[in-house]
Short mmCIF file of C-alpha atoms and ligand atoms in Angstrom, two decimals:
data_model
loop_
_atom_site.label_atom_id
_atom_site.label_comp_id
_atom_site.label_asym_id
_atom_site.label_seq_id
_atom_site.Cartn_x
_atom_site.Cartn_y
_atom_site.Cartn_z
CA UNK A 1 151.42 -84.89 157.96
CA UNK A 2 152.97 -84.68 161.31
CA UNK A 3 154.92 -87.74 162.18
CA UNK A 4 153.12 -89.47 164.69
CA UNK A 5 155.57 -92.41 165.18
CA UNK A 6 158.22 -89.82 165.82
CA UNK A 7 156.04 -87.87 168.43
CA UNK A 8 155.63 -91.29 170.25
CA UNK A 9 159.56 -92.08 170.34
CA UNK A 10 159.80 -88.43 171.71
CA UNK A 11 156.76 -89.05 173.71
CA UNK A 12 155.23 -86.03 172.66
CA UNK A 13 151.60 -86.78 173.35
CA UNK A 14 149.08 -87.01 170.70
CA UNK A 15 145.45 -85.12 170.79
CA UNK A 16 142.61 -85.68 168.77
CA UNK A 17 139.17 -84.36 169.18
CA UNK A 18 135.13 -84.99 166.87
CA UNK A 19 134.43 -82.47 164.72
CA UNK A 20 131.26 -83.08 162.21
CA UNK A 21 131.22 -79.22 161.22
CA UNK A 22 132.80 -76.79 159.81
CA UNK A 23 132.70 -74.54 162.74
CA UNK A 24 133.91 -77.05 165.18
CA UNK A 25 136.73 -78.28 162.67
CA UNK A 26 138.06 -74.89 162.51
CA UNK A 27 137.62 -73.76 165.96
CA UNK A 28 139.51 -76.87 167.30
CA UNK A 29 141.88 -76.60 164.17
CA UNK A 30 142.96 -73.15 165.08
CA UNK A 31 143.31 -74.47 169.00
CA UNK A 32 146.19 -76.28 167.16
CA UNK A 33 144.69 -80.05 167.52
CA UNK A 34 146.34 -83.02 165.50
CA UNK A 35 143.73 -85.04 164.73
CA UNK A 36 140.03 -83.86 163.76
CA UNK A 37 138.13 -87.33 164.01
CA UNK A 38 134.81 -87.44 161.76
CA UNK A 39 133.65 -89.72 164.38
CA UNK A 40 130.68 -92.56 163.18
CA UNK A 41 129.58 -90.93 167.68
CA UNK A 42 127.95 -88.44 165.14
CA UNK A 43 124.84 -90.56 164.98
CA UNK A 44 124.41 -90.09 168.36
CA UNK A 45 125.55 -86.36 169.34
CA UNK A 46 124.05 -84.91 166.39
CA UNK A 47 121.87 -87.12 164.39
CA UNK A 48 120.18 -88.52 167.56
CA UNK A 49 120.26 -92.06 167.14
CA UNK A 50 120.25 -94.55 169.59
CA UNK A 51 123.98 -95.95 168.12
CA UNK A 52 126.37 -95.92 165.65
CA UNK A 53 124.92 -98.58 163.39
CA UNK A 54 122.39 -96.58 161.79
CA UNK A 55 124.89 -94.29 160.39
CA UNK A 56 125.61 -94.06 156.24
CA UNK A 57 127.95 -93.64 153.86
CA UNK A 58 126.39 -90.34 152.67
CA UNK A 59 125.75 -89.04 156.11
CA UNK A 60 129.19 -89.43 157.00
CA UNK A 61 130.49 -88.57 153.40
CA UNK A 62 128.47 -84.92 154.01
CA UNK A 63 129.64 -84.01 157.54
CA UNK A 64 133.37 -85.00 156.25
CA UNK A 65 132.90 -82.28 153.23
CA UNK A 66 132.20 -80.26 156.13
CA UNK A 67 135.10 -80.67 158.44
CA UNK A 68 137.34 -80.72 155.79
CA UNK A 69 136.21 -77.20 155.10
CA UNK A 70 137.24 -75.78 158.31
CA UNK A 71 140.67 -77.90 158.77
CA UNK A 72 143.57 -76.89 157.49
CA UNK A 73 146.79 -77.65 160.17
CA UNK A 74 145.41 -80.92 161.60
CA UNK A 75 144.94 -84.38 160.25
CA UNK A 76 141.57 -84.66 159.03
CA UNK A 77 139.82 -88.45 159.98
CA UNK A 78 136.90 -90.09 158.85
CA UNK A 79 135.43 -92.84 160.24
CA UNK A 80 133.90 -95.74 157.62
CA UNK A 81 130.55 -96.44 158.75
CA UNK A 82 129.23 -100.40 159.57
CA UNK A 83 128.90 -102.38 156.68
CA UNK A 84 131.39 -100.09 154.14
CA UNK A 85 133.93 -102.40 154.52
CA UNK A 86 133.44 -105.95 154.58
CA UNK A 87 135.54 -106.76 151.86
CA UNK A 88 138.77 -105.33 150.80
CA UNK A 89 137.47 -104.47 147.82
CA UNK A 90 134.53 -103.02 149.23
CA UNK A 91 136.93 -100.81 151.79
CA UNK A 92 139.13 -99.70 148.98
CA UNK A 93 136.09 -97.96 147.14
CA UNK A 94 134.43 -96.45 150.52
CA UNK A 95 137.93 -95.17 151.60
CA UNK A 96 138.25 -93.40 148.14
CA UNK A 97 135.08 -91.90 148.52
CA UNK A 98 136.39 -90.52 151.44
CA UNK A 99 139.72 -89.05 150.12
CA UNK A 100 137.68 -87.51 147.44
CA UNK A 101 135.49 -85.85 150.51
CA UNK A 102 138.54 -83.98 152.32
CA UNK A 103 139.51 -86.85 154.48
CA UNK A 104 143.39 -87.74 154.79
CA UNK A 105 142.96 -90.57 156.78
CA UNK A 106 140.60 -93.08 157.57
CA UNK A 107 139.52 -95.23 160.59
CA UNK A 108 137.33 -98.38 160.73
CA UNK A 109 137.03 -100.56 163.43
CA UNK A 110 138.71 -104.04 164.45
CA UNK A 111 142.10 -106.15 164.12
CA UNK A 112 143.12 -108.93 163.29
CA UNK A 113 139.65 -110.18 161.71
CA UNK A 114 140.27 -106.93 159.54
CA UNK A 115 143.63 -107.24 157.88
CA UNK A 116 142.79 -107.93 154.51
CA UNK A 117 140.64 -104.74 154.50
CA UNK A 118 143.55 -102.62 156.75
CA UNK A 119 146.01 -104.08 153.83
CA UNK A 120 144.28 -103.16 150.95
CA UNK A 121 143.49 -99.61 152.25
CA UNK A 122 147.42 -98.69 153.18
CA UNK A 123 148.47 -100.86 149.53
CA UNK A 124 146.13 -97.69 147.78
CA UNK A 125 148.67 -95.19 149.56
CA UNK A 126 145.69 -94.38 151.59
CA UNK A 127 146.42 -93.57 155.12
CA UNK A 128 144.61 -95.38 157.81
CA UNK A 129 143.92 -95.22 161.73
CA UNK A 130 142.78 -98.76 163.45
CA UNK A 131 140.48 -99.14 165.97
CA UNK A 132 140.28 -101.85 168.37
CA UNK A 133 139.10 -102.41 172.13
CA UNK A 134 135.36 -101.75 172.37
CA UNK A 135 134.10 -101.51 168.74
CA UNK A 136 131.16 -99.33 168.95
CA UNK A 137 129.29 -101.23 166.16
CA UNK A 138 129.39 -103.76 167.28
CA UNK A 139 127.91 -102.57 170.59
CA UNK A 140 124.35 -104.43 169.71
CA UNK A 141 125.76 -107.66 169.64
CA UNK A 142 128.30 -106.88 172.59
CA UNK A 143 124.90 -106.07 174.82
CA UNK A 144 126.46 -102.44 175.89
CA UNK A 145 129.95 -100.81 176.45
CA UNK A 146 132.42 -102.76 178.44
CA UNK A 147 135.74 -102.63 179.11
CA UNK A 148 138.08 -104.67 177.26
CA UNK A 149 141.24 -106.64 178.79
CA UNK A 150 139.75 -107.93 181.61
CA UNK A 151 140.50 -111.81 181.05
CA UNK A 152 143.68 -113.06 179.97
CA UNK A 153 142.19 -114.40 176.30
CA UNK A 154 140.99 -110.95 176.20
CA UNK A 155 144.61 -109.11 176.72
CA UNK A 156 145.95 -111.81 174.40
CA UNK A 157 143.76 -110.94 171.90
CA UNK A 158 144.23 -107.27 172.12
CA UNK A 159 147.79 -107.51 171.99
CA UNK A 160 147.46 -109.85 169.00
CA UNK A 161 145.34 -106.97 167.54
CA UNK A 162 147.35 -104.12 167.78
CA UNK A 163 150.57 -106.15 166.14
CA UNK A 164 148.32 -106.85 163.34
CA UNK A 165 147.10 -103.57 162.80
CA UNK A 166 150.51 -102.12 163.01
CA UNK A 167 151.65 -104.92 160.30
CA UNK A 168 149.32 -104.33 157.82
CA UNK A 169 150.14 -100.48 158.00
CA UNK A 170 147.83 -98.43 159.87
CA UNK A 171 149.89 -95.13 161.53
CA UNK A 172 148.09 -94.95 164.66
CA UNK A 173 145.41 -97.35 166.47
CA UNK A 174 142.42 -96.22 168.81
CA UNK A 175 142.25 -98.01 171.95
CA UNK A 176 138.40 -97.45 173.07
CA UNK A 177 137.95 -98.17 176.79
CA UNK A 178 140.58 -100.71 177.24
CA UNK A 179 141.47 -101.80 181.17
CA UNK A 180 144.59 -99.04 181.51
CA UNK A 181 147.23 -101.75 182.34
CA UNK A 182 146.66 -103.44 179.26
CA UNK A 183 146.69 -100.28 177.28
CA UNK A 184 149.74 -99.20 178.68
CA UNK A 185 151.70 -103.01 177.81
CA UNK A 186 150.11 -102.61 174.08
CA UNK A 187 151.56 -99.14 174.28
CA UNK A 188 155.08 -100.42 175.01
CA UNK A 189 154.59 -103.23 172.10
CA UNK A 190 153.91 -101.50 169.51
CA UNK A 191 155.93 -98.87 167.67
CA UNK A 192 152.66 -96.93 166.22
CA UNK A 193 151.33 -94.74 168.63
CA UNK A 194 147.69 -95.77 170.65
CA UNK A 195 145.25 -93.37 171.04
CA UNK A 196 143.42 -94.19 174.55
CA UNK A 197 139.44 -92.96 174.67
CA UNK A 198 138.91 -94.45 178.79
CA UNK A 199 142.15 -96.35 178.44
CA UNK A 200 143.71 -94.44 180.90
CA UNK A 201 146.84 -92.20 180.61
CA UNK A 202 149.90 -94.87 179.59
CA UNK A 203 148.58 -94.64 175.85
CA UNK A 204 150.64 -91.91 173.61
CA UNK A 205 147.96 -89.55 172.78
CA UNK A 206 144.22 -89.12 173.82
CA UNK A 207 141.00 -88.41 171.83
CA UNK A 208 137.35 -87.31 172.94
CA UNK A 209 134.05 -87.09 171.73
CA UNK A 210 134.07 -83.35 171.25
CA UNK A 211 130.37 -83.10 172.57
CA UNK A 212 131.41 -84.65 175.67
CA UNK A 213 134.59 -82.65 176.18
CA UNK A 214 132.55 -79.93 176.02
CA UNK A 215 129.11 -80.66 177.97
CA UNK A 216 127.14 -80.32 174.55
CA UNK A 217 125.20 -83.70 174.94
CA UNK A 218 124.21 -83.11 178.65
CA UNK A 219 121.86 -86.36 178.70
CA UNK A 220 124.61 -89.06 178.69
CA UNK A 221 128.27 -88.23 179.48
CA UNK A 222 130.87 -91.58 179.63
CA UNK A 223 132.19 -92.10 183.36
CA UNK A 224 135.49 -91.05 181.70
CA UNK A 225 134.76 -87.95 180.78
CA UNK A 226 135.53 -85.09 182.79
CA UNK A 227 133.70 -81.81 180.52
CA UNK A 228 135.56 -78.68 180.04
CA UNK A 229 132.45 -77.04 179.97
CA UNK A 230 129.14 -76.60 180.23
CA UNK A 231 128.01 -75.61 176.31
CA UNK A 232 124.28 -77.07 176.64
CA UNK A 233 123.67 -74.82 179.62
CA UNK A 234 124.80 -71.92 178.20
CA UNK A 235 123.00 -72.37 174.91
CA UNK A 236 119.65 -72.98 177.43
CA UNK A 237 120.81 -69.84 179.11
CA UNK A 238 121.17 -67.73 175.71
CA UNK A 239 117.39 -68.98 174.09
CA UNK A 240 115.61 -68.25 177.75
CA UNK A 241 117.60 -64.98 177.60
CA UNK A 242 115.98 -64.15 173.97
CA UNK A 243 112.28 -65.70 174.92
CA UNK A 244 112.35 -63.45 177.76
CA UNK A 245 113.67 -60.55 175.97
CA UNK A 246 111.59 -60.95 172.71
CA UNK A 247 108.13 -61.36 174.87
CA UNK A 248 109.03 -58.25 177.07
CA UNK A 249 109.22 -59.75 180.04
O1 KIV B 301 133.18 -92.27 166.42
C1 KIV B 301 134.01 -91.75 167.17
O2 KIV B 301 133.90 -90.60 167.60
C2 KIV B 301 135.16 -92.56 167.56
C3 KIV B 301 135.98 -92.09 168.72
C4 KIV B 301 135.21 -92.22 169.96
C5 KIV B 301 137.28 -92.78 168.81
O3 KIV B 301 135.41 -93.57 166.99
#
């Protein structure tokens, strides 16, 4: 595994991108990537649900089989779906599960409230990516997206996450839309290196929803986001090209 703590002490920055496929995993492995996330977002970009809390074990447990397929440089994530780890217990055996699926890492999201769970995980030799900021499972009982630092409490709290997290031995943490001053003093606190998604450009590496990168879910984009390209229109482009072509027109 690359040393990540390393890159952040030469302030090398860190990029991570979705996959849920082999072909994406490989493409974006041979772009040279260092993270391939097997993002929970999969419910929405490809299995078309309204969230992330519908998600399973086995869903995610299949497209991870699949990444892992196609990667071979980067660090292959998986994301534990809601409800796979509310006890440590309970997070030891999903995490396994996921080891046994290709992943080298996992990721499941919150802080402090989650150190018995982060502890147990890193104690198996397993390694592990937090997740804190905007949690996107719990986005039902958070009534939508928001940013997160906006109140003092708030940046207390997130600061008082990311130590914890770092304690209880994850090797990198995901800040998800987190108000970019904030990120950047969490940044500077910890010795782990923060992943920013909308957390502006102070953290020490960046990651994306691959379909949003790459204009593949054209129906929603996040106000962060600004696409590479255009994939959706193209692949609307190519199928009018064949209907036109197959019915003579
Ligand atoms: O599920 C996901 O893709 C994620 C990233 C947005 C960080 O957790």
């Amino acid at each position: 595994m690359k040393d990540f703590r390393q890159m952040k002490q030469r302030g090398e920055k860190i990029t991570a991108l979705t996959a849920y496929d082999y072909p994406t995993a490989r493409l974006l492995d041979e772009t040279g990537i260092d993270i391939i996330l097997v993002g929970d977002s999969l419910g929405m970009v490809v299995l078309g649900y309204q969230d992330t809390t519908p998600v399973t074990l086995e869903e995610m447990l299949h497209h991870t089989r699949a990444a892992a397929r196609g990667t071979k440089q980067a660090l292959l994530v998986a994301d534990m779906p809601i409800h796979t780890y509310d006890t440590p217990e309970q997070a030891i055996a999903t995490a396994k599960k996921f080891v046994d699926a290709g992943a080298q890492a996992v990721k499941l999201e919150g802080g402090a409230s989650h150190m018995a769970q982060i502890k147990a995980i890193t104690q198996e030799g397993i390694r592990f990516m937090a997740h804190i900021g905007m949690l996107p499972q719990s986005v039902r009982e958070e009534g939508g997206y928001r940013i997160k630092g906006r109140t003092q409490s708030e940046e207390e709290a997130l600061l008082a996450d990311a130590r914890a997290v770092e304690k209880a031995g994850a090797f990198s943490v995901v800040l998800e839309i987190v108000l970019a001053d904030v990120a950047k003093q969490i940044t500077n606190a910890i010795s782990i290196p923060t992943i920013g998604i909308g957390s502006g450009e102070h953290c020490d590496g960046q990651i994306l929803v691959t379909h949003d990168l790459i204009g593949l879910f054209p129906w929603f984009t996040p106000k962060f986001v600004s696409p590479e390209a255009r994939v959706a229109e193209e692949i609307r482009r190519a199928a009018r090209a064949f209907i036109e072509r197959t019915r003579g027109k």
